[in-house]
Coordinates of C-alpha atoms and ligand atoms in Angstrom, one line a residue:
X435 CA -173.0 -24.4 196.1
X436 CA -174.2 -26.0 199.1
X437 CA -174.2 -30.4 199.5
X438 CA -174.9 -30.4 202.7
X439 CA -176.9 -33.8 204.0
X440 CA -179.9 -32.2 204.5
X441 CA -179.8 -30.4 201.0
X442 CA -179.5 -34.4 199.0
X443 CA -182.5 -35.7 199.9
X444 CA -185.3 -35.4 197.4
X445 CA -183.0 -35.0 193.9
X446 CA -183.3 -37.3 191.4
X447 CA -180.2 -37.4 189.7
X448 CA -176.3 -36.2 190.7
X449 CA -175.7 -34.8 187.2
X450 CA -177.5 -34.2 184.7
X451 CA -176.6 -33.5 181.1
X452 CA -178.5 -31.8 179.0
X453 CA -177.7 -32.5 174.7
X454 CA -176.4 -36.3 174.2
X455 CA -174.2 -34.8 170.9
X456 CA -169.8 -35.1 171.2
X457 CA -170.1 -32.8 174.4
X458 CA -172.5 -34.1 176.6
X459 CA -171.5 -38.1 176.0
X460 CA -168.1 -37.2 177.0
X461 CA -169.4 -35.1 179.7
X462 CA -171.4 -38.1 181.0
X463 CA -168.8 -40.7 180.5
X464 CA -166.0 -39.0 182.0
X465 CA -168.5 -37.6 185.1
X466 CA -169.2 -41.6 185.6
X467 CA -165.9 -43.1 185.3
X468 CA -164.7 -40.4 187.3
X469 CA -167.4 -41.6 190.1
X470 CA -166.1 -45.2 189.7
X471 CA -163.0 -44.2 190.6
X472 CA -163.6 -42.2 193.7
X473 CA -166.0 -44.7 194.5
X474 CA -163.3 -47.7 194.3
X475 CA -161.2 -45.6 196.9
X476 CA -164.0 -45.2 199.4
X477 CA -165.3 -48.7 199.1
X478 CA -161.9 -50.7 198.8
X479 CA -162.2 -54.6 198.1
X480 CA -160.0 -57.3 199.5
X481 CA -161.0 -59.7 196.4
X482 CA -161.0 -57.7 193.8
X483 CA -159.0 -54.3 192.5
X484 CA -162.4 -53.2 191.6
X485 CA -166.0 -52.1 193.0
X486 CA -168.7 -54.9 192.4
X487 CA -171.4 -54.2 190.2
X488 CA -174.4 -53.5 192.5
X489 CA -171.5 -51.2 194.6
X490 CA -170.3 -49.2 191.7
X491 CA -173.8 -48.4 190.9
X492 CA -174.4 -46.6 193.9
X493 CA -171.5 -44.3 192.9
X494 CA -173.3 -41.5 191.4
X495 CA -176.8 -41.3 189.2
X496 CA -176.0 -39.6 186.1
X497 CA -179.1 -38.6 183.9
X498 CA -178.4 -37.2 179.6
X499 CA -181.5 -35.9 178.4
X500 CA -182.0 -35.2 174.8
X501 CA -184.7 -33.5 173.4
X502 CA -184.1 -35.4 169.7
X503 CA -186.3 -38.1 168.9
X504 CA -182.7 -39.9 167.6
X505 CA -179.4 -39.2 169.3
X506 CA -176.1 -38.1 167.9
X507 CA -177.5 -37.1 164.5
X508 CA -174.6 -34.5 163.8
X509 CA -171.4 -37.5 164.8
X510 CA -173.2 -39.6 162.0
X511 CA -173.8 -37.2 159.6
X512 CA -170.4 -35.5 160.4
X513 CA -167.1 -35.9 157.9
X514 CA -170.1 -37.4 154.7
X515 CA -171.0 -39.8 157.3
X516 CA -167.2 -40.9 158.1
X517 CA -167.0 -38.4 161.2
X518 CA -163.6 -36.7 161.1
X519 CA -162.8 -37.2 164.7
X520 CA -159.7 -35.1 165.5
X521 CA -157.0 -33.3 163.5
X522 CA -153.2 -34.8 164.2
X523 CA -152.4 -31.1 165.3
X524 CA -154.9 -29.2 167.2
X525 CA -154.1 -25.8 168.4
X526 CA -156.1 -22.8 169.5
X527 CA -155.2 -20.9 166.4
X528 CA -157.1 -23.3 164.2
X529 CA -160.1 -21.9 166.4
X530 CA -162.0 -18.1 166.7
X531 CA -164.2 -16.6 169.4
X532 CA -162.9 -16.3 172.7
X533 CA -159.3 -16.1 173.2
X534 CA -156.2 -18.1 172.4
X535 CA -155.3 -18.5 175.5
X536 CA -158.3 -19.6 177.2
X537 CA -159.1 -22.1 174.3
X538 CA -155.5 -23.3 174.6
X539 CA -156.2 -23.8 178.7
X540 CA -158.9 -26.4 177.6
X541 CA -157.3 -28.2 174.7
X542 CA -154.5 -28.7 177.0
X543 CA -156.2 -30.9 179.7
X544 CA -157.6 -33.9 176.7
X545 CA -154.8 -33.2 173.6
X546 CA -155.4 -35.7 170.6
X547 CA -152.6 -38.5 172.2
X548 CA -155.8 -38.2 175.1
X549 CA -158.8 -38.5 172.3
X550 CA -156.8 -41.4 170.4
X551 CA -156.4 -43.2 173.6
X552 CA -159.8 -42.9 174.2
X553 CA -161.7 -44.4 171.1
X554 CA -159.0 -47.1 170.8
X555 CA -159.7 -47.9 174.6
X556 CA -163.5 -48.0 173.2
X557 CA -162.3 -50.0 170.3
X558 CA -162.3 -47.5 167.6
X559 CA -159.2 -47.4 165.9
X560 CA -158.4 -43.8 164.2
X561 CA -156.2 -43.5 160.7
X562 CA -154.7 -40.1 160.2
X563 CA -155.7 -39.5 156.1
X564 CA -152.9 -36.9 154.3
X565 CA -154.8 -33.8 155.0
X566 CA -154.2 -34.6 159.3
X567 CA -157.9 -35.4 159.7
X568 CA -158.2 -38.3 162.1
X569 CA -161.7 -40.9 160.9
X570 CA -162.0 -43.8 162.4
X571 CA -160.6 -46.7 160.3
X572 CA -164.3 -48.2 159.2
X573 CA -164.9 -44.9 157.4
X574 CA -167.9 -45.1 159.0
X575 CA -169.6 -42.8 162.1
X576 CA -171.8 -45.2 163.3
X577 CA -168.8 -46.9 164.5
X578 CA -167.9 -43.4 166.7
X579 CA -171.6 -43.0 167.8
X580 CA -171.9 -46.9 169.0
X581 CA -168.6 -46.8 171.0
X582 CA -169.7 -43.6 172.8
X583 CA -173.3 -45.2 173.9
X584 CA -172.1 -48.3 174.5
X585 CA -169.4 -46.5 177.2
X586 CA -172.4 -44.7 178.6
X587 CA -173.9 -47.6 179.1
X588 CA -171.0 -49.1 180.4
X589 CA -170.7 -46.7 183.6
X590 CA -174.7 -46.8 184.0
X591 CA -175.3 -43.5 182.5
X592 CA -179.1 -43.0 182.1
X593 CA -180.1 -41.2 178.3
X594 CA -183.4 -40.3 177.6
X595 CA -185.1 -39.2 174.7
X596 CA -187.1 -37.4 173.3
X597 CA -186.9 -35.2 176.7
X598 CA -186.7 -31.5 175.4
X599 CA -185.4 -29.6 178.4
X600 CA -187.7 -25.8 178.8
X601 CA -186.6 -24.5 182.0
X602 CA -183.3 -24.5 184.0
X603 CA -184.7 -23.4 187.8
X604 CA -182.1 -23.0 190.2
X605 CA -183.3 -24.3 193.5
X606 CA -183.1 -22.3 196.9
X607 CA -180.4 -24.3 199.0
X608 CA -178.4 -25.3 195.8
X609 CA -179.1 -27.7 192.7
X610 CA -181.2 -27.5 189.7
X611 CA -184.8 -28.8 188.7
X612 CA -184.9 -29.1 185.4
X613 CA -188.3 -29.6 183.5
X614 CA -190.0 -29.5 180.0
X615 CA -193.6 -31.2 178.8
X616 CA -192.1 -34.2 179.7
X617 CA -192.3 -33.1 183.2
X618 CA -189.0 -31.8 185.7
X619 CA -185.9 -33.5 187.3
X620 CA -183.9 -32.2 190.3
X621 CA -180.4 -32.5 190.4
X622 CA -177.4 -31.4 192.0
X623 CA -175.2 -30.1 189.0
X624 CA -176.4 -29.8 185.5
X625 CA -174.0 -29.5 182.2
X626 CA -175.4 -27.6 179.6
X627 CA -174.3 -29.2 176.3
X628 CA -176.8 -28.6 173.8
X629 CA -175.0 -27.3 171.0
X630 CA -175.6 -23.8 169.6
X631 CA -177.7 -23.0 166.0
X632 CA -176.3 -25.5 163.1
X633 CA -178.1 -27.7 161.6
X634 CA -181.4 -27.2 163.6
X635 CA -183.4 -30.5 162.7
X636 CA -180.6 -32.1 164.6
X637 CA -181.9 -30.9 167.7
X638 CA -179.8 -27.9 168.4
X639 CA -181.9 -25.2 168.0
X640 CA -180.5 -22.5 169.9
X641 CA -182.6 -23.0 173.3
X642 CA -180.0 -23.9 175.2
X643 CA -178.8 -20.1 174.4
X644 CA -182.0 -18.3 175.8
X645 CA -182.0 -20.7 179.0
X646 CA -178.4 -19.8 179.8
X647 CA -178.7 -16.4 179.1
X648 CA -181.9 -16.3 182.0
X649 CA -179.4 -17.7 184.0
X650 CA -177.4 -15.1 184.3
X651 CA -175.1 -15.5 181.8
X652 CA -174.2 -13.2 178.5
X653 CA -174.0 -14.6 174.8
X654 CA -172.2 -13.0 172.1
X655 CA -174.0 -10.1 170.3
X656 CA -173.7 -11.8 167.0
X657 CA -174.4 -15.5 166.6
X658 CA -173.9 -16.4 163.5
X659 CA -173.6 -19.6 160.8
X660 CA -169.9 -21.0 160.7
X661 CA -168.6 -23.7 157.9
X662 CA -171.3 -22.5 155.9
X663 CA -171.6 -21.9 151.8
X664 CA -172.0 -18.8 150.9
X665 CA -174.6 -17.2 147.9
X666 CA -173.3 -15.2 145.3
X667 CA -175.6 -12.3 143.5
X668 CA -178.2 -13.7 141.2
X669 CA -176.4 -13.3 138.0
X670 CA -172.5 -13.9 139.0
X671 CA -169.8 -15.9 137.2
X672 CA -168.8 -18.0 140.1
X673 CA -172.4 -19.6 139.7
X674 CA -172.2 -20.6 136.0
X675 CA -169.0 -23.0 137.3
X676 CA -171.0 -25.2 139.1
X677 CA -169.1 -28.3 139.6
X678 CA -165.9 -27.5 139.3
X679 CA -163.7 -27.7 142.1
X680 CA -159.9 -26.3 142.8
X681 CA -157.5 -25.2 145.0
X682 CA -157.4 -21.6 145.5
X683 CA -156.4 -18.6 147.5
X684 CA -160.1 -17.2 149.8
X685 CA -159.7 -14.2 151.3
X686 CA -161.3 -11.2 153.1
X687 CA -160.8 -7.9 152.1
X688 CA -161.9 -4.7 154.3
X689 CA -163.2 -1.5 152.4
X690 CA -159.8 -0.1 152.3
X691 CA -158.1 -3.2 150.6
X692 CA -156.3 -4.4 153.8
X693 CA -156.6 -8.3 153.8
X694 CA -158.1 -9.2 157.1
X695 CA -157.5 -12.7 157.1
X696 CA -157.3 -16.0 154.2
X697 CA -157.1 -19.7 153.4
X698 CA -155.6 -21.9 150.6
X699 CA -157.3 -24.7 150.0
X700 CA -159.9 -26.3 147.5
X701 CA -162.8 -24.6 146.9
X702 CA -165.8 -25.5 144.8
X703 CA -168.1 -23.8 142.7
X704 CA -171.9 -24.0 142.9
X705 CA -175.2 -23.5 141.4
X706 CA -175.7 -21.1 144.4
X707 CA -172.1 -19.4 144.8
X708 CA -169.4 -21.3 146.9
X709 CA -168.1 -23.5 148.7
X710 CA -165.3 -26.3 149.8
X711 CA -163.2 -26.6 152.4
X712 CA -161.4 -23.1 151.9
X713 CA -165.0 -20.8 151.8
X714 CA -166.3 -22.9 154.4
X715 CA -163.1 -22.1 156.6
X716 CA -163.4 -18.6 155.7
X717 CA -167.1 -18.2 155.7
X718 CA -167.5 -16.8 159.8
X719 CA -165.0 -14.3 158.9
X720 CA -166.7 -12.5 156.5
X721 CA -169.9 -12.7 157.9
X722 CA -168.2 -12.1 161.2
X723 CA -166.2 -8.9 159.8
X724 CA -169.5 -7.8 157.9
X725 CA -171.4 -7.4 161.6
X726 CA -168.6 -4.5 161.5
X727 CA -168.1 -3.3 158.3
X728 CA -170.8 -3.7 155.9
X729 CA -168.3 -3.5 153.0
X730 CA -166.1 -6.2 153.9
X731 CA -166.0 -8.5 150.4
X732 CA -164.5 -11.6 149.1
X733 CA -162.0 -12.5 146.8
X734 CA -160.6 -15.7 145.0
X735 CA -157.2 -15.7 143.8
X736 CA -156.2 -18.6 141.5
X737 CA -152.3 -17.6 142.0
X738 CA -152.1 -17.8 145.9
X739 CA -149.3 -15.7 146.8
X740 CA -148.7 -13.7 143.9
X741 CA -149.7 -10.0 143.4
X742 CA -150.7 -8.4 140.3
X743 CA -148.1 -7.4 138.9
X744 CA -146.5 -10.8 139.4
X745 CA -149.9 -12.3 137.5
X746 CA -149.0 -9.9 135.1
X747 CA -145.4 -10.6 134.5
X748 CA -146.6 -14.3 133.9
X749 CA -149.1 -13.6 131.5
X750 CA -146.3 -11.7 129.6
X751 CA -143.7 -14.3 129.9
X752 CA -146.1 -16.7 127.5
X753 CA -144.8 -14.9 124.3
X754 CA -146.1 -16.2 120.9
X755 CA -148.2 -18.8 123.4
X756 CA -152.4 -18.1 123.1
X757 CA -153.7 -16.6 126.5
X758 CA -156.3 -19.4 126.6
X759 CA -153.5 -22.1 126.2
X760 CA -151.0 -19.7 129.2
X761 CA -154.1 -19.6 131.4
X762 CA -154.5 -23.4 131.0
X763 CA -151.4 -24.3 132.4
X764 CA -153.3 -23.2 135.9
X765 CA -156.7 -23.3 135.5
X766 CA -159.1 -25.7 134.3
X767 CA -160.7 -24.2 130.7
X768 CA -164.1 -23.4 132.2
X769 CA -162.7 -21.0 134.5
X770 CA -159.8 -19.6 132.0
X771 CA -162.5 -19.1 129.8
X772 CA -165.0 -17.1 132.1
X773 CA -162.1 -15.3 133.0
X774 CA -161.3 -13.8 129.6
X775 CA -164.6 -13.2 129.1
X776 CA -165.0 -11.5 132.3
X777 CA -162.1 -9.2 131.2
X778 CA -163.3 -8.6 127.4
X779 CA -160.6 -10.9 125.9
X780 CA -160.7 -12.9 123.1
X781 CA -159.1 -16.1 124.4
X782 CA -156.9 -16.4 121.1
X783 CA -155.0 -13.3 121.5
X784 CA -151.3 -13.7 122.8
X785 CA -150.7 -11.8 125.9
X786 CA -148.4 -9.4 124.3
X787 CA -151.3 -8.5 121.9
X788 CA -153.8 -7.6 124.8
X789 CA -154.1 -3.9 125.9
X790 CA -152.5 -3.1 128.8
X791 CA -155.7 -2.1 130.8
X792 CA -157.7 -5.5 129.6
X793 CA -154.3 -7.3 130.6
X794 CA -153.9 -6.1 134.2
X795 CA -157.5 -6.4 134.4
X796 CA -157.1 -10.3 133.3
X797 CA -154.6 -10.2 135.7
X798 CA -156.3 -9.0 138.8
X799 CA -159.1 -11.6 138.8
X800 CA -156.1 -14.1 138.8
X801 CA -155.1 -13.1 141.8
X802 CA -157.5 -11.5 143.4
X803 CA -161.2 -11.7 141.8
X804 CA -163.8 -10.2 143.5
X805 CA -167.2 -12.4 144.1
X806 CA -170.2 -10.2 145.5
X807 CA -171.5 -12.4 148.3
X808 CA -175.5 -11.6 149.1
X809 CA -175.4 -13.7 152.1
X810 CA -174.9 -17.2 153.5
X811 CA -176.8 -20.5 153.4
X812 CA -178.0 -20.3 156.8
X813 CA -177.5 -22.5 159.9
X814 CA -179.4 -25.3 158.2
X815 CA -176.3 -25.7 155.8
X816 CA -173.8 -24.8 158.7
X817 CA -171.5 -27.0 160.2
X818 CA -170.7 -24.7 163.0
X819 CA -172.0 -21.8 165.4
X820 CA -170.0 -19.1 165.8
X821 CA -171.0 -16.9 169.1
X822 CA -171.9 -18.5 171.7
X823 CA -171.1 -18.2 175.6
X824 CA -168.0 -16.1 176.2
X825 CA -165.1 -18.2 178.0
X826 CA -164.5 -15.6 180.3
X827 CA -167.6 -16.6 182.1
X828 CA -166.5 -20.0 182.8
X829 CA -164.2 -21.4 185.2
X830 CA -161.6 -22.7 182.6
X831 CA -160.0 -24.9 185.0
X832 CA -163.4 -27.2 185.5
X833 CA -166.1 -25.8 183.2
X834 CA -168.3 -24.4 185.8
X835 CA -170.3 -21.6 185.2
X836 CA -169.4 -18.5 186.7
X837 CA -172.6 -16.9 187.2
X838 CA -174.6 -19.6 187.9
X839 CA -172.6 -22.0 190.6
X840 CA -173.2 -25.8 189.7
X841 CA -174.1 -25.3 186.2
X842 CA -171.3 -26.1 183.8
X843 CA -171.0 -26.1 179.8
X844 CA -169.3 -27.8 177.2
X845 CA -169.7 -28.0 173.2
X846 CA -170.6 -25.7 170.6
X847 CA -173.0 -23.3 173.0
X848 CA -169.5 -21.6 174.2
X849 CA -168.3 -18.7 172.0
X850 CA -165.5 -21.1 170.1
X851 CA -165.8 -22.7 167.1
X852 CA -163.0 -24.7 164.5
X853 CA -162.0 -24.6 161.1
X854 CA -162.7 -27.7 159.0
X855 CA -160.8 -31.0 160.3
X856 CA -161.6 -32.0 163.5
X857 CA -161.3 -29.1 165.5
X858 CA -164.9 -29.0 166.4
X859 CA -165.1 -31.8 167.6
X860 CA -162.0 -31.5 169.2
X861 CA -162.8 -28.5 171.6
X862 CA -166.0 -31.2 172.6
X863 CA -164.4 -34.1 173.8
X864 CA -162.0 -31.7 175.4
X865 CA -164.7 -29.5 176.9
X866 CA -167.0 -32.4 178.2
X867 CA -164.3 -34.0 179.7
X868 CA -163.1 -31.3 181.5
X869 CA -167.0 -30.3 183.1
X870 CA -167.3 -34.4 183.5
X871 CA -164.4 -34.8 185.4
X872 CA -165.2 -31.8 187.2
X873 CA -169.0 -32.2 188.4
X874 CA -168.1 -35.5 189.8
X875 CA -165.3 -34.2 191.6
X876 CA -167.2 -31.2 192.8
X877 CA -169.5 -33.5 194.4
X878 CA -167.1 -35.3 196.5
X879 CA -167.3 -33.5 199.3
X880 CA -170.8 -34.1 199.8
X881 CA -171.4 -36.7 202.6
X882 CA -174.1 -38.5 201.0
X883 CA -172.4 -38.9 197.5
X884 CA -170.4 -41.9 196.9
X885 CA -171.9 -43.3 199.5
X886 CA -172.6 -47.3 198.9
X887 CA -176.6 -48.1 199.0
X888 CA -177.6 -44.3 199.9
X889 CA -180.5 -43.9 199.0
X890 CA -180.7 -40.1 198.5
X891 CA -179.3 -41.1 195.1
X892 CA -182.0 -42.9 193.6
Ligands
FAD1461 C1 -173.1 -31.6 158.6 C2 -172.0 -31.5 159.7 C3 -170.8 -32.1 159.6 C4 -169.8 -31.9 160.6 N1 -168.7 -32.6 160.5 C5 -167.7 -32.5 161.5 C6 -166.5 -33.2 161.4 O1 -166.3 -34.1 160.6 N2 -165.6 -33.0 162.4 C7 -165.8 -32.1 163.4 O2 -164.9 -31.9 164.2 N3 -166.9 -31.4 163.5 C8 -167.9 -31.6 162.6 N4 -169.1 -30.9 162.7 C9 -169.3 -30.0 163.8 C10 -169.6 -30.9 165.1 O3 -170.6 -31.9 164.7 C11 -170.1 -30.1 166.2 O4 -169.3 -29.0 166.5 C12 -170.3 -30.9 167.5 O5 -171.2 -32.0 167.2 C13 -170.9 -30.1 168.6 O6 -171.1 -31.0 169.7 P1 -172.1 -30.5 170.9 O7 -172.3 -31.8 171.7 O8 -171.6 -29.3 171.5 O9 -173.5 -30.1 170.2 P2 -174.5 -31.0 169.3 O10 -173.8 -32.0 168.6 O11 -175.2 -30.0 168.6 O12 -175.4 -31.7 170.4 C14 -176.3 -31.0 171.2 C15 -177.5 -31.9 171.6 O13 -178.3 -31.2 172.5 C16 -179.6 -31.5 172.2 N5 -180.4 -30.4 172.7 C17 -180.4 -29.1 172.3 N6 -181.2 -28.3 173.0 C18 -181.8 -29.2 173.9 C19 -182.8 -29.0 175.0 N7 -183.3 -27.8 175.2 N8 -183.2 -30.1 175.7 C20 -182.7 -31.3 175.4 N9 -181.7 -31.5 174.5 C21 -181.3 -30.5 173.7 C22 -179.7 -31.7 170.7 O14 -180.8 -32.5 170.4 C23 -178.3 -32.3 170.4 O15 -178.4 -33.7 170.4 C24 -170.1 -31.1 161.7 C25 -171.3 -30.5 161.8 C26 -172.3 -30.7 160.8 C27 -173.7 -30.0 161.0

C-alpha cells in the first residue's frame, strides 16, 4: 500500500478499529503504545527518557468505532460476569478452525506470561482457580473492562459510540474511508475486529462478515453457534433431569459408530436438553460434523473410559447388592432411576436377576447413552462463532489481510474459535496485539507519520 506524502493529506485517522470488544482494545492499545515508542526514538529528549505530552500526541491518531450503544458488553458478561481471562496453558489444540499450526504462529507472539504481564501492568491482578482458568482476583469483569479503557485512554486512543460501521471503501492511492449513518472516516489502515455471530444484542452481528467478504476475502461455508446448549427431542429423558449436574463422558459418534471426537467434564441437564462445560465444549463439533453427515449423534457416558462390557462386568460384580443401590454408587438417584426405567428394569432387582438383553442394555446407556439432539440454542445462547475468516488469508506474521492490503483482522471474525476457559479470549489479546503492533509499524515508513505537529494527522 502506498504512504506516500502526497497520499496523507486529507485522512482523518492513522488507524482505525472497527469493534471495541477483547480484539480491537488490544488492537488499539498496542497500535498506540507501539506509536509512542517509535515516536520517543524520532523525537529524543535531553530532560526526560520520554516524549512530552503535547509531542506524544502527535505520534499517531488512532480512531475505535463501535457500533454498540455500550462497549465491551461480552468482557462483562463473560465467565457469570467474572470474565475468565486466560487459561494457565493455552495451546492451539484447545482451539478448531483453521490449522494448528497457524493458530500456534499467533499464540506464540502474546503467550499468557505476555497477557498476565499485561493486566498486572494495568493493575489487574489475575488468580489461577483449580480448573487453569485465569479471573482477575476481584471476581469481577468490570475490573478487566475499566483497565482496558482506561489504557486506551491512556495512549489517546479515540472510541466512539454508537458508530455502526456500513461500508469499508478502499480508496484509489491506498487507505480506507469507512462510513455508516453516522457519516464516513478516511484512514490509512483499518483492523477489522468486530466479532463474528454470538450473542448478537451485543453488537456482533455478523456484518463485519458480509463487509470483509466484499472485500475480497472468503468466509467459511458454514458459520455456525460454538459454546452453545444444545435441544434435545420434545419428549427425551435428558429433559426430565433438569437441574442436575455431573461429570460425564460427551462424545460424537459418526453413523458407523466411530467416535469422532469427546470431552470429560461436567455437564448439566436442562428443561431444554443440555448443557455445562463438557456439551458446550463439544457442541461445534456436532453441529460442525452434522454440516457433513447428517447422522452424526451424541452420546453421554456416565463411566468415561469404560466400554460395555466393562459396564457390564460392574453391574455383575454387585452380587446380592439392588441395581438401584450398585448404580448409586455412581450416579445421583434421579439419573439411576431414569436409567432403569429407560431400560425396562425394576430398580429392586439384583443385577444377576436381570435378563441379559435388559442388562447390557442398562449397560450401554452407562457408557454410552444416546441423546437425539434436534438442534442448538442459537447464536443468542452461544458463547462463540465458529467459521469465520480462514487464516490462510492473513498474513500470520502481522495480521494483515491478504487480499485487501492495509486492512488487518483480529478476534472472533477469523475462522478460530476456543474451548471453554479462556481460550477465546486468549486468541484476542493475542490477535489484536499482533495487527496493533503491526499497523503502527507498517506505517513507519511513511514520511508524514510520526512526525511531531504534522498536521496531516489531525
Ligand atoms: C456469554 C459469554 C461468555 C463468555 N465468556 C468467556 C470467557 O469467560 N472467557 C473467554 O475466553 N471467552 C468468553 N467468551 C467469548 C469471548 O467473549 C469472545 O470470544 C471475545 O469477546 C471476542 O472478542 P472480539 O473482540 O473478537 O469480538 P466481540 O467481543 O464480539 O467484539 C466485537 C465488537 O465489534 C462491534 N461491531 C460489530 N460489528 C460492527 C460494525 N459493523 N460497526 C461497528 N462496530 C461493530 C460490536 O458492537 C462489538 O463491540 C464469552 C462469550 C459470551 C457470549
Amino acid at each position: 500500500m502506498s504512504d506516500q506524502v502526497g497520499n496523507s493529506a486529507g485522512f482523518d485517522a492513522d488507524i482505525v478499529v472497527i469493534g471495541a470488544g477483547a480484539a480491537g482494545l488490544m488492537s488499539a492499545i498496542h497500535a498506540a503504545r507501539t506509536a509512542r515508542q517509535e515516536f520517543a526514538k524520532i523525537i529524543p529528549t535531553t530532560d526526560t527518557p520520554k516524549a512530552t505530552d503535547s509531542q506524544t500526541q502527535t505520534a499517531a491518531r488512532i480512531v475505535v468505532l463501535d457500533g454498540a450503544p455500550r462497549i465491551g458488553i461480552k468482557i462483562l458478561v463473560a465467565g457469570g460476569g467474572r470474565c475468565n481471562v486466560t487459561h494457565h496453558v493455552v495451546r492451539e489444540q484447545d482451539y478448531a478452525g483453521s490449522t494448528p499450526a497457524a493458530i500456534r504462529r499467533v499464540l506464540s507472539r502474546f503467550t499468557v506470561a505476555d497477557c498476565v504481564a499485561f493486566f498486572n501492568q494495568l493493575g489487574v491482578e489475575l488468580k489461577q482457580e483449580d480448573t487453569g482458568k485465569l479471573f482477575p482476583v476481584t471476581d469481577d469483569a468490570h475490573t478487566v473492562l475499566n483497565a482496558l479503557l482506561q489504557a486506551a485512554r491512556a495512549v489517546d486512543v479515540d472510541i466512539r459510540s454508537p458508530l455502526r460501521v456500513q461500508t469499508i471503501t478502499p480508496l484509489v492511492d491506498g487507505g480506507f474511508e469507512v462510513a455508516g449513518a453516522w457519516g464516513s472516516l478516511r484512514a490509512r489502515r483499518v483492523a477489522l475486529c468486530s466479532g463474528g455471530k454470538s450473542l448478537p444484542k451485543s453488537g456482533s452481528d455478523g456484518l463485519g462478515l458480509e463487509l470483509v467478504q466484499k472485500l475480497g476475502h472468503s468466509v467459511t461455508e458454514h458459520v455456525i453457534p460454538s459454546l452453545v446448549p444444545l435441544v434435545a427431542s420434545a419428549q427425551h429423558w435428558v429433559r426430565s433431569l433438569s437441574g442436575l449436574t455431573l461429570d460425564a463422558e460427551v462424545r460424537v459418534v459418526s453413523a458407523t459408530g466411530k467416535r469422532i471426537t469427546s470431552f470429560t467434564n461436567s455437564m448439566l441437564f436442562t428443561h431444554f436438553g443440555l448443557s455445562g462445560p463438557a456439551v458446550l465444549d463439544i457442541s461445534r463439533y456436532l453441529m460442525m460434523e452434522r454440516t457433513r453427515d447428517a447422522s452424526a449423534s451424541l452420546q453421554l457416558s456416565f463411566m468415561p473410559g469404560c466400554s460395555l462390557e466393562q459396564a457390564d462386568t460392574w453391574l455383575l460384580e454387585a452380587k446380592a447388592q439392588t441395581v438401584l443401590s450398585r448404580l448409586r454408587e455412581k450416579l445421583p438417584e434421579r439419573l439411576a432411576k431414569t436409567l432403569l426405567e429407560g431400560a425396562g428394569i425394576a430398580s429392586d432387582r439384583t443385577p444377576k436377576q436381570i435378563e441379559r438383553d435388559r442388562r447390557r442394555a442398562l449397560a450401554q446407556l452407562l457408557c454410552g447413552a444416546p441423546v437425539e439432539i434436534v438442534g442448538d440454542r442459537g447464536f443468542s445462547h452461544a458463547e462463540v462463532t465458529a467459521g469465520g475468516v480462514p487464516l490462510s488469508e492473513m498474513n500470520l506474521a502481522t495480521m494483515e489481510s491478504r487480499k485487501c492490503p492495509g486492512l488487518y483482522m483480529a478476534g472472533e471474525i477469523l475462522d478460530v474459535d476456543g474451548r471453554i476457559g479462556g481460550f477465546n479470549f486468549q486468541w484476542a489479546w493475542a490477535s489484536g496485539f499482533v495487527a496493533g503492533i503491526s499497523m503502527t509499524s507498517s506505517l513507519n515508513s511513511s514520511p508524514h507519520f510520526l512526525k511531531p505537529n504534522n498536521e496531516n494527522n489531525r
